[in-house]
XYZ file of C-alpha atoms in Angstrom:
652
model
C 129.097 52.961 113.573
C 132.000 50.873 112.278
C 130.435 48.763 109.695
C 131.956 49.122 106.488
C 129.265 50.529 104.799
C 128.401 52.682 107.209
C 124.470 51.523 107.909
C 123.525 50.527 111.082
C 121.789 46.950 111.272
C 118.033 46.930 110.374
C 118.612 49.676 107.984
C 118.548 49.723 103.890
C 121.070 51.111 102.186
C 119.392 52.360 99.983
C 117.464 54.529 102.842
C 120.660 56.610 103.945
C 120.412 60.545 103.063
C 122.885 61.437 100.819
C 124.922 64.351 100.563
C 123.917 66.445 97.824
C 126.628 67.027 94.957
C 128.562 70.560 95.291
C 127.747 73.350 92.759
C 129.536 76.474 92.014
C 129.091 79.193 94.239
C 128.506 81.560 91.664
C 125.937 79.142 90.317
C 124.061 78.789 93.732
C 124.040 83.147 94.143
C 122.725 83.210 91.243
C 119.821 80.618 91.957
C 119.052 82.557 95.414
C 118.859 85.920 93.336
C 116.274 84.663 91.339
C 114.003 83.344 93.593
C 114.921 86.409 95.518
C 114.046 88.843 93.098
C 112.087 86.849 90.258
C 110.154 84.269 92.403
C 107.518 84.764 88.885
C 110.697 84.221 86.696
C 108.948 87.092 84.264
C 111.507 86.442 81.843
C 110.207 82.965 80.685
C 108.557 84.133 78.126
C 111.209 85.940 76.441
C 112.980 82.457 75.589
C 113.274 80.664 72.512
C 111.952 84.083 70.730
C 113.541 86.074 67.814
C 114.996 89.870 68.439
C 111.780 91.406 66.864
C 109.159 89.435 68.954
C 111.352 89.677 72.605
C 111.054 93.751 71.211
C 107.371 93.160 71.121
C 106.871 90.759 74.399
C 108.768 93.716 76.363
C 106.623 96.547 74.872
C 103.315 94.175 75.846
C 104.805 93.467 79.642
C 105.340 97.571 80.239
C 102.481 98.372 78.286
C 99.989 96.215 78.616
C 97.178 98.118 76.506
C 99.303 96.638 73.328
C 98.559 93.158 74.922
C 94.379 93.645 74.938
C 93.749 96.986 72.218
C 94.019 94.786 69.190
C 91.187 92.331 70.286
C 89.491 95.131 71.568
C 85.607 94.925 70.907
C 82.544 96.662 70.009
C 81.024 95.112 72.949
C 83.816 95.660 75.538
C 83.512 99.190 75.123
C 79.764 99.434 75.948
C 80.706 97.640 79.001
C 83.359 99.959 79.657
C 81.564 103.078 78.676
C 78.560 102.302 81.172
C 81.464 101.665 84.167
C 83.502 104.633 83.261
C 80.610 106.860 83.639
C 79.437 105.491 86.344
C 82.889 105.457 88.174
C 83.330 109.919 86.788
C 79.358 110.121 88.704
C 82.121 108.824 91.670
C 85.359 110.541 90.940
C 84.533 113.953 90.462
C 83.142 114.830 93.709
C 85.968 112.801 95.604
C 88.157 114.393 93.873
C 86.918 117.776 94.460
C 86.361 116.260 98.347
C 89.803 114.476 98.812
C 91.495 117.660 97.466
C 90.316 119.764 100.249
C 91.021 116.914 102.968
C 94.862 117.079 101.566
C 93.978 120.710 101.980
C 94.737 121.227 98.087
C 92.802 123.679 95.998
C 89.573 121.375 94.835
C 90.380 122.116 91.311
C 93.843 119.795 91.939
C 91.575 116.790 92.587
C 89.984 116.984 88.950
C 93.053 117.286 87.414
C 94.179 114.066 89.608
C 91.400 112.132 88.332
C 91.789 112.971 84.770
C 95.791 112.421 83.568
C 96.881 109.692 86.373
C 93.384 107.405 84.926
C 94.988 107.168 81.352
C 98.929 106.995 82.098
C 97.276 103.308 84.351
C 95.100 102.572 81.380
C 98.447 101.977 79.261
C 100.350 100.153 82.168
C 98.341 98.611 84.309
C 97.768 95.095 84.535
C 94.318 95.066 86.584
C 90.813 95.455 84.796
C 88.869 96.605 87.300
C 91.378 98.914 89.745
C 89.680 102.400 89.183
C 92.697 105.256 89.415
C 92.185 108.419 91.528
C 92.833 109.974 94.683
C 92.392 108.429 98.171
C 91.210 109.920 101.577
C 94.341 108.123 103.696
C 97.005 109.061 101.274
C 95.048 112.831 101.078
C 94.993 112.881 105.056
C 98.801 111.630 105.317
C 99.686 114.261 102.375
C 97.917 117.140 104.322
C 98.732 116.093 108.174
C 102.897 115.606 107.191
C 103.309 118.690 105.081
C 101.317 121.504 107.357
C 103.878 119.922 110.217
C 106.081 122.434 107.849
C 104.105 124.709 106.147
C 100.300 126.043 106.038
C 98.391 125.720 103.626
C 96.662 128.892 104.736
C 99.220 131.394 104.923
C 101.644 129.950 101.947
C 99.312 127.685 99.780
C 101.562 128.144 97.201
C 104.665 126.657 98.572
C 102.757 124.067 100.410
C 101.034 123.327 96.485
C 104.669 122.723 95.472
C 105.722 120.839 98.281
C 102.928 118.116 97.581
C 103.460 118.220 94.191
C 106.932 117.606 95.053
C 106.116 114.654 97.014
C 103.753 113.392 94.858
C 107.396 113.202 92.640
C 109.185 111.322 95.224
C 106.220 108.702 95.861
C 106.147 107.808 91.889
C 110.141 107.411 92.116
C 109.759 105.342 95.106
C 106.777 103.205 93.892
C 108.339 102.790 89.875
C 112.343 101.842 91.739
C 110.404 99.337 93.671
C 108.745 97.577 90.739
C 111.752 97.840 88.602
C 114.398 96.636 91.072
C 111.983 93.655 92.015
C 111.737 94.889 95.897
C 108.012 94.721 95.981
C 108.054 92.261 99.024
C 108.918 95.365 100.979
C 105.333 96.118 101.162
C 104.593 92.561 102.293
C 105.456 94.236 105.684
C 102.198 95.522 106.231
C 100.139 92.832 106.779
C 96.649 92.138 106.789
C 95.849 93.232 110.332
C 98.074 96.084 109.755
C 96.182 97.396 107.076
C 92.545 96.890 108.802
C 93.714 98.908 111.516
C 95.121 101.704 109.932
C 92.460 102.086 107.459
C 90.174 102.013 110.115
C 91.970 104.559 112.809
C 92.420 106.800 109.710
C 88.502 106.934 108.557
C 88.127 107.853 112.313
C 90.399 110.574 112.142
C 89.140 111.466 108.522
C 85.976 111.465 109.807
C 86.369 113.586 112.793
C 87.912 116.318 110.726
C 85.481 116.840 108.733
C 83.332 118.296 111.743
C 84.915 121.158 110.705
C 82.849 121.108 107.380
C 80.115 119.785 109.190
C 79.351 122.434 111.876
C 81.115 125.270 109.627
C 83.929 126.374 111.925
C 86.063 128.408 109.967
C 89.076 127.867 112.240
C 90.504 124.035 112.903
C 93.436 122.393 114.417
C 95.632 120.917 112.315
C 96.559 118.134 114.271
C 94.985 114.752 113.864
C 94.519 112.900 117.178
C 91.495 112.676 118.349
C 91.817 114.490 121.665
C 93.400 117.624 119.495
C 90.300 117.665 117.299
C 87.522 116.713 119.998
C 89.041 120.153 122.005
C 88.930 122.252 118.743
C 85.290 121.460 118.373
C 83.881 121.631 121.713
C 86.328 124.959 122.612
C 84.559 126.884 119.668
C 80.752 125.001 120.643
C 79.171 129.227 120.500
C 80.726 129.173 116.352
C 78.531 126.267 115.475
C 76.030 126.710 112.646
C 72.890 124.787 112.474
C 72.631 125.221 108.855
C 75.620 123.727 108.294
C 74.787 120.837 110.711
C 71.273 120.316 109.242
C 72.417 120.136 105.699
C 75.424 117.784 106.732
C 73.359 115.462 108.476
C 70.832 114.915 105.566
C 73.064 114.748 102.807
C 75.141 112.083 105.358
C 71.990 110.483 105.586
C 71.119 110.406 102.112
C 74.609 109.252 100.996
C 74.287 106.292 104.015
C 71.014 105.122 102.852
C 71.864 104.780 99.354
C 74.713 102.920 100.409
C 72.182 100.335 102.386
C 70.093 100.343 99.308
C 72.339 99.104 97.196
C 74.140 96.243 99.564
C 70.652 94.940 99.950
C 70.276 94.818 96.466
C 73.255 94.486 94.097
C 71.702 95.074 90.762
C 70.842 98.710 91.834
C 74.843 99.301 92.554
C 74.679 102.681 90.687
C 72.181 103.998 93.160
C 74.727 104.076 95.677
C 77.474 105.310 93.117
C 75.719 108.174 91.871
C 74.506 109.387 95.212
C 77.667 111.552 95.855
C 77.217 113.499 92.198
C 73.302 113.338 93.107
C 74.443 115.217 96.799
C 76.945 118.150 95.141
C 73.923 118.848 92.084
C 71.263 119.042 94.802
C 73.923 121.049 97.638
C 74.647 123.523 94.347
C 70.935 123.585 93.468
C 69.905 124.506 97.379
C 72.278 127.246 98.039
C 71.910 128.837 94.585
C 68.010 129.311 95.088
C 68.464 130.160 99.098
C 71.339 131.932 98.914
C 72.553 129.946 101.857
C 76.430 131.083 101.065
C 75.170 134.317 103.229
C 73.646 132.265 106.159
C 77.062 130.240 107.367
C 77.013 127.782 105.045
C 80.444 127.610 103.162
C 81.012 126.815 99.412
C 84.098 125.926 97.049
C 83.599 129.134 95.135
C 85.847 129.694 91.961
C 87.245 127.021 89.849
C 88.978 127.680 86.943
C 88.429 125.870 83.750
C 90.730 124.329 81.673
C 92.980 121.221 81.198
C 95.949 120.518 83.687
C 98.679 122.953 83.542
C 102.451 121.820 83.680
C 103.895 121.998 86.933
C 107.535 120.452 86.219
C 109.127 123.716 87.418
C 106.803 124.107 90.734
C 108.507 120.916 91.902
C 111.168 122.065 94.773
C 114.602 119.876 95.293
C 116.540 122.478 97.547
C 116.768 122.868 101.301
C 114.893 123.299 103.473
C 111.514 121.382 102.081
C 113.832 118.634 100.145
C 113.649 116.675 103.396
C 109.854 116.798 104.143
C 108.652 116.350 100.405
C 110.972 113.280 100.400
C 109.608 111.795 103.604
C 105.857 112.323 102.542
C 106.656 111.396 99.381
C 108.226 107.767 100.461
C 105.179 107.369 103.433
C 102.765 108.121 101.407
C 103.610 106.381 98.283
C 104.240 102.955 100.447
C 100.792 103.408 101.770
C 99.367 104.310 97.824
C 100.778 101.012 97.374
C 99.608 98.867 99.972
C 96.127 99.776 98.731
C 96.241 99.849 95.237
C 97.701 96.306 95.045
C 95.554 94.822 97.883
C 92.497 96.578 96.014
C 94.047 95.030 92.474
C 94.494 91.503 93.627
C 91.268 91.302 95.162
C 89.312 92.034 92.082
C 91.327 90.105 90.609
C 90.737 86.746 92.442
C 87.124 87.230 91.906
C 87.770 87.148 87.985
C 90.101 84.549 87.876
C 92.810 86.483 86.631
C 96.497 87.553 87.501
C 98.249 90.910 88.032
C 101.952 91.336 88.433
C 102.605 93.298 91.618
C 106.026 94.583 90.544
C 104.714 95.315 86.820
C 101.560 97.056 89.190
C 104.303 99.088 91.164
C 105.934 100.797 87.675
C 102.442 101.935 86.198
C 100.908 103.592 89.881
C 104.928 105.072 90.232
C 104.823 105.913 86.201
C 101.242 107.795 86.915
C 102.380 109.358 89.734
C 105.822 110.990 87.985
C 103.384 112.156 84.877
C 100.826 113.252 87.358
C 103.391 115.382 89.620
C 104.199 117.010 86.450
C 100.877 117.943 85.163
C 99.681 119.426 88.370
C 98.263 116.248 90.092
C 98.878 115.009 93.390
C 99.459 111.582 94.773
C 96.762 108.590 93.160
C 96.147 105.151 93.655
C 93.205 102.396 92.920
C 90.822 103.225 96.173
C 88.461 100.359 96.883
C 85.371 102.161 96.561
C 85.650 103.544 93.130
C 87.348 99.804 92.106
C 84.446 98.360 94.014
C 81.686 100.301 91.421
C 83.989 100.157 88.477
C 83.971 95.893 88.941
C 79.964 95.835 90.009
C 79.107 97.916 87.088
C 80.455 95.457 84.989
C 84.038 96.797 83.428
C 85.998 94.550 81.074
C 89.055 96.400 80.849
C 90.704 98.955 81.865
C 89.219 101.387 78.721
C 86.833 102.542 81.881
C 89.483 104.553 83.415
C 89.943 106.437 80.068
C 86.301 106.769 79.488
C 86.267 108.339 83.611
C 89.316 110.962 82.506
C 86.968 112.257 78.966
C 84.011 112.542 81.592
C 86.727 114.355 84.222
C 88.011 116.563 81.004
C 84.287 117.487 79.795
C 83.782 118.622 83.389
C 87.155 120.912 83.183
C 86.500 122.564 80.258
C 82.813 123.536 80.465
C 81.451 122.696 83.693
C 83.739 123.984 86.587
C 82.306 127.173 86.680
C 78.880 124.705 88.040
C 80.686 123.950 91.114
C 80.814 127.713 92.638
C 78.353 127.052 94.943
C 78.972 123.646 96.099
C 78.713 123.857 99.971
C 81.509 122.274 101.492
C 79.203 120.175 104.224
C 78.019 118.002 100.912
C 81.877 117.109 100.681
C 82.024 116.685 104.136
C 79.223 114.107 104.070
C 80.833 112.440 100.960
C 83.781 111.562 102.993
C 82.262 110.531 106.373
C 80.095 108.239 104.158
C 82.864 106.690 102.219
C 85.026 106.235 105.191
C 83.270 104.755 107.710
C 82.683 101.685 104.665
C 86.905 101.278 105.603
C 86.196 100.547 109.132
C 85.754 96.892 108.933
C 84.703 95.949 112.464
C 83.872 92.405 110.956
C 87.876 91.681 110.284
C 88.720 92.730 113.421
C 86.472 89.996 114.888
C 88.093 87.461 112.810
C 91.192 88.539 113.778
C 90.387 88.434 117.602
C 88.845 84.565 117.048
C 91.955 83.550 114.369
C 94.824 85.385 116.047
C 94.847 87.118 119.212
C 98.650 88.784 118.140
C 97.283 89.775 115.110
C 94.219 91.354 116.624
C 96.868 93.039 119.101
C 98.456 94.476 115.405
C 95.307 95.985 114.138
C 94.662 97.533 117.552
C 97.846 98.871 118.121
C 97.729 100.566 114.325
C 93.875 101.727 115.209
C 95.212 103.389 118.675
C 98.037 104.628 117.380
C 96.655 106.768 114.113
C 93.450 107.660 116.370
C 95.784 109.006 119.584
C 98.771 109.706 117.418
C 98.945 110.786 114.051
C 98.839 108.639 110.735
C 102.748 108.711 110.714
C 102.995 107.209 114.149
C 100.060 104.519 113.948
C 101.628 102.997 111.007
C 105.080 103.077 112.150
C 103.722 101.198 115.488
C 102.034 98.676 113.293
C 104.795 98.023 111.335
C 106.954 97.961 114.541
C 104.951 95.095 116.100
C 104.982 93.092 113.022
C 108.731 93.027 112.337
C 108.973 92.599 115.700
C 106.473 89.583 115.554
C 108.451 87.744 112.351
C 111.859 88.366 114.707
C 110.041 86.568 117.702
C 108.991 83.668 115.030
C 112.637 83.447 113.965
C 114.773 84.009 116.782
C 112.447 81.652 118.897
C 111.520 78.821 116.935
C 109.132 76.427 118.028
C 110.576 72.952 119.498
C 107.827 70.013 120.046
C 108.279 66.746 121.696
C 107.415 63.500 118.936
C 105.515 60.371 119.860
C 104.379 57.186 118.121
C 100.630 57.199 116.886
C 99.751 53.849 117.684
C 99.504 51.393 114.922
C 101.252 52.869 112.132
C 104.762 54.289 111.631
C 103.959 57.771 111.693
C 105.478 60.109 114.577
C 103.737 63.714 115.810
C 103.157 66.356 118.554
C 102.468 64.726 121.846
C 100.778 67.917 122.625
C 98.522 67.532 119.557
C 98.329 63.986 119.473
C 97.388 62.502 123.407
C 97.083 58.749 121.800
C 100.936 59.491 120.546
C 103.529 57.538 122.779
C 106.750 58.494 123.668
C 109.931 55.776 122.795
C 111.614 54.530 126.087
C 115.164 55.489 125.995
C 114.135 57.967 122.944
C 113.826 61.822 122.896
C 112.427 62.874 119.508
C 112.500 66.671 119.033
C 111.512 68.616 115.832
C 112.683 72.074 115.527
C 110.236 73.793 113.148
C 112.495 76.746 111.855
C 115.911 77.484 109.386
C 118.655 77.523 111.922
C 120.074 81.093 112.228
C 122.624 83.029 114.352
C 119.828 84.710 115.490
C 118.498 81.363 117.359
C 121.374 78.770 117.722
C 122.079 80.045 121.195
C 117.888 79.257 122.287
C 117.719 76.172 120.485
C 120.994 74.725 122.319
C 119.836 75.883 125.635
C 115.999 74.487 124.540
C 117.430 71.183 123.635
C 119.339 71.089 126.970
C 116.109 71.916 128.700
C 114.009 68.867 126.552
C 117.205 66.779 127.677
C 116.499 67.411 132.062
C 112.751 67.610 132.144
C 112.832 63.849 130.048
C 115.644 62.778 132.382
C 113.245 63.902 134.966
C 110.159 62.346 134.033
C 112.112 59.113 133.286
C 112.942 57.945 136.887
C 112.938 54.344 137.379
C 112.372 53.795 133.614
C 114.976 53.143 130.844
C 117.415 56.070 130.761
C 117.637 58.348 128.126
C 120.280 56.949 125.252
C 119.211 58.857 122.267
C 118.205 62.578 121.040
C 116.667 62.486 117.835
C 116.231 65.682 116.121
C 113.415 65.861 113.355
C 115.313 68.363 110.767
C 112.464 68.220 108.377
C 111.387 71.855 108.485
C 114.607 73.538 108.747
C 114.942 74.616 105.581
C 118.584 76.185 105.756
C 121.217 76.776 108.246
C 124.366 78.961 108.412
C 127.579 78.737 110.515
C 126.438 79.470 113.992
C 123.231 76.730 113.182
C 126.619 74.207 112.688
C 128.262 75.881 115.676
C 124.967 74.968 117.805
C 124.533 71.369 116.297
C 128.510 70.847 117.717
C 127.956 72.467 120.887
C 124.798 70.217 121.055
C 127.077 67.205 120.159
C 129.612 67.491 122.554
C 127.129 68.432 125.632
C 124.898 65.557 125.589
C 128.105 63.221 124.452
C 129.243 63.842 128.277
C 126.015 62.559 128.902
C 126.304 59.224 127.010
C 123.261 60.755 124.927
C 124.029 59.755 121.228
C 122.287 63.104 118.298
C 120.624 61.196 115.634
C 119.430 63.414 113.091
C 116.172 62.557 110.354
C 115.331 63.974 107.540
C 117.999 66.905 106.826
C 117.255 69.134 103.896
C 119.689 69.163 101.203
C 121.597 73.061 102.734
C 121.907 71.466 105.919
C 123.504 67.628 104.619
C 125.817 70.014 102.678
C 127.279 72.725 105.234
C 127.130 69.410 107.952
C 129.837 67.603 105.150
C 131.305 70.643 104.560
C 131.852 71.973 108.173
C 132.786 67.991 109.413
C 130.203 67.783 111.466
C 128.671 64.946 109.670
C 131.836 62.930 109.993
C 131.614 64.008 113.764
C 127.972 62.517 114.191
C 128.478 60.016 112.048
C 126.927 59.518 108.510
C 124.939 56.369 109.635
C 123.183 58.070 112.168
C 121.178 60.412 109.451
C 118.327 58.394 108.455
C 116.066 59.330 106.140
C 112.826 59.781 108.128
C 112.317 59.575 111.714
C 110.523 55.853 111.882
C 113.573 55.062 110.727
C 116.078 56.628 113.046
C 113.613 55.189 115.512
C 114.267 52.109 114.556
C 117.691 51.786 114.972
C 117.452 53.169 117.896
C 115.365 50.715 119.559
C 118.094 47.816 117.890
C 120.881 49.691 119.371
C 118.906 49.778 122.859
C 118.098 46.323 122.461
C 121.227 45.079 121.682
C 123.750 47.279 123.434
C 124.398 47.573 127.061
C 122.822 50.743 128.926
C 125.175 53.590 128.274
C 127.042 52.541 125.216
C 124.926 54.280 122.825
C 127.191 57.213 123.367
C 130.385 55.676 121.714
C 131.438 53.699 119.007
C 133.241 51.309 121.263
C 132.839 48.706 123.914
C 128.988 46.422 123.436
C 128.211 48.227 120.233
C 131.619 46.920 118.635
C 129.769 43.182 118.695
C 126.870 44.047 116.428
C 128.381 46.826 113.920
């Protein structure tokens, strides 16, 4: 405390934490920027290049086709061409189904799976993700914009509006990849996701009674208790044929589905059932005439490539606000899946896709596809999921899908006139109930009980709720989780594991012993404003219930606080470490810090709190503070650890 060099006996110099050299501040913003906003430094490979080739490298990173086209193979597109077709068996009649469920004209589904495929084919970076429209972002599209508008009585307004929005969610989704913000999707986590997907394939399910048992009129609400009372209120409009005809094709589609999990090679069973369902539908009500007997169809479609829609899209009051709203929702949800989807696929090939550069080609797609008459797309599992098992290479499949999609609008539409609308019914239902994974939400439940609490509390609230309010829940209890984390940051009592230097939890470690005389706390968070005011009453609390416990044994001298994991501190952090200081100092308790991070040894020199502690009593690791503890204890008289004076003076 007063030696000269300022090391405490029985310690190396050469063992004291230093105090790391100042840098500009500009220099140190600009160093928290980048691993802000360019954590995969994408600009690396732009150094050391010539003006032509950084041209080139920047075409390649927003177009990635220019990256793989030239090496393109022979082979590669026989791969391709068998997953593409496979994946338009898939993507036609979701289209035409997911359409409806957004309660679109089905003909705006084919046009969604044939332009939005080939803008991704240029820009995205996955091989496998599989472009087209999704049943959660159709539900969200359809239950958010008939809050405003029918789509019964003004279809073509509410067209516009979701063309609109469609608009707003590319915007949203290409500003978020370009201004490097993609971490704001981190906020739905894992558990979030499982239980939204799976409380909206309930409620996606339960709508599609309507198809099922033919009722001509529906609520419009989503909850389940709205939709439960408009089916059983309207029990004398049910129509067996409907019902019958539902419940095979569901069983059909469901069996295939079995077929195929039990064995993989015959995937493409399972992906052409669903094409397989609408021929055999069209076939049954053609030759029965079943259209006059209850059973619904899709009727007209016109043929004919996607018509321009840049002047349907509507930017004045009153619909600015909803379109924009929808449009953001919905395009943060298109997002969520699309890049969880991508990154899966991904992993299992050993290969990397840029999340931001991912972002700009599903916001790019969606911008095109709002002007050519397409509503809002993504990369849903299930077509991604038969686009990787039928064995795609690149992402050629999604053009080879949009030629199948364009054959089909130019000569085949008129085919789909008497497509019964139960068949599209039982195409959903099948492919949502494969998004409620029951199996996660085990794992969850063993893993993480708060987590489980998460996926139940999205689950309740889409199923009770709406879509809108199950996800905002969700995301409210995880923010509200990561504040909890930081503003109450864990604080564990060390010990001694016996024979060797190394100090842990008592709680984990029962052989660990405590040091007489020694409280050794580590505080296992950055030190914010947010928790400076619990950690100092915390600390206080370690301080009486070790004072407690220590009755007739050595008193407590020393608080050492293990600083390893807080990674940064700010002013009130400093505040808290003075406060700290100056309470236990009353107490003849001497704060020995070990192991401060390099942010906290500067803002400690910086703020004098260092020279207020004392430099000599940082060590480097806590064995070490430890150590001179126990000299200091064994050396000074009782009490005198608190001060630089009186029995210390001897032996400093």
């Amino acid at each position: 405390m007063g030696n000269a060099d300022g090391v405490l006996p029985g310690t190396e110099f050469g063992r004291r934490v230093p105090v790391p050299p100042s840098r500009p501040f500009l220099d140190t913003f600009r160093a928290n920027l980048k691993e802000t906003f360019f954590p995969d430094d994408p600009l690396r490979q732009f150094r050391n290049e010539s003006g032509p080739r950084r041209v080139i490298l920047g075409l390649k990173y927003f177009l990635p086709i220019l990256d793989w086209a030239p090496t393109y193979s022979l082979s590669l597109f026989k791969s391709d061409l068998i997953a593409g077709a496979t994946i338009a068996s898939l993507a036609i009649p979701q289209g035409i189904s997911y359409a409806k469920l957004a309660n679109l004209p089905p003909i705006i589904g084919l046009y969604s799976s044939f332009v939005p495929p080939l803008v991704y084919a240029m820009m995205g970076s996955s091989r496998d993700l599989a472009v087209g429209t999704v049943a959660v972002a159709s539900l969200l599209i359809g239950s958010m914009l008939a809050d405003e508008v029918s789509p019964t009585q003004e279809p073509a307004l509410y067209l516009h509006l979701a063309l609109t929005a469609t608009f707003f969610a590319g915007l949203f989704q290409a500003a978020l990849g370009l201004l490097r913000l993609g971490f704001i999707v981190d906020f739905l986590s894992h558990a979030t996701i499982v239980g939204f997907m799976a409380g909206a394939a309930t409620v996606v399910c339960l709508q599609q009674l309507k198809g099922m048992l033919g009722l001509e009129h529906f609520t419009t609400a989503t909850d389940l208790v709205s939709v439960l009372k408009s089916v059983f209120t309207q029990v004398h409009q049910w129509r067996w044929e409907s019902a019958l005809l539902g419940c095979c094709f569901l069983f059909f589609l469901l069996l295939t589905r079995f077929f195929s999990k039990r064995r993989p090679r015959f995937f493409w069973v399972s992906a052409a059932a669903p094409l397989t369902s609408v021929i055999l539908g069209t076939l049954l009500v053609f030759l029965t005439h079943a259209e006059n007997h209850g059973v619904q169809v899709i009727g007209y479609l016109k043929k004919g490539l996607n018509p321009p829609s840049a002047t349907s899209l509507i930017f004045t009051a009153p619909y600015l606000t909803v379109a924009l709203k929808t449009g953001v929702v919905t395009g943060i949800v298109a997002l969520a899946e699309g890049i969880a989807v991508g990154r899966s696929f991904a992993m299992f090939k050993n290969y990397h896709i840029d999340g931001n550069k991912e972002m700009i080609a599903f916001g790019t797609m969606n911008v095109v596809g709002s002007l050519t008459s397409c509503y809002l797309t993504t990369g849903p599992f299930s077509r991604s999921a038969v686009n990787y098992n039928a064995g795609c290479k690149t992402a050629m499949s999604n053009v080879v899908m949009a030629a199948a999609v364009m054959i089909t609008l130019l000569f085949l539409t008129p085919l789909f006139h008497y497509t019964p609308l139960v068949v599209l019914s039982a195409i959903i239902m099948a492919a949502m109930l494969g998004l409620v994974d029951y199996e996660a939400a085990i794992h969850l439940w063993r893993v993480d009980k708060v987590d489980f609490c998460v996926c139940l509390a999205a689950f309740l609230g889409v199923v009770f709720g709406s879509v809108e309010i199950g996800l905002v829940i969700a995301v409210s209890i995880s923010i509200l989780r990561v504040l909890l984390f930081v503003s109450r940051p864990r604080t564990t009592v060390l010990g001694k594991v016996p024979n060797s230097t190394t100090y842990r939890r008592v709680d984990q470690y029962p052989v660990a012993q405590t040091v007489p005389g020694v409280l050794i706390l580590r505080i296992d968070a950055p030190i914010y404003f947010t928790n400076a005011s619990y950690l100092r009453e915390r600390i206080s609390r370690w301080i009486e219930e070790e004072n407690d416990s220590s009755k007739g044994e050595t008193s407590l001298q020393y608080l050492i606080l293990d600083m390893g994991a807080v990674g940064s501190i700010d002013t009130s952090g400093i505040s808290m470490l003075d406060e700290v200081k100056k309470i236990i100092d009353r107490r003849s308790i001497k704060l020995v810090l070990a192991n401060p991070g390099s942010e906290v040894m500067k803002k400690m020199n910086s703020s004098k709190i260092l020279e207020a502690i004392g430099h000599e009593w940082v060590f480097l690791t806590v064995a070490d503070a430890v150590a001179a503890c126990n000299f200091m204890l064994h050396t000074c008289k009782p009490g005198a650890a608190a001060n630089d004076n009186g029995a210390c003076e001897a032996v400093v």
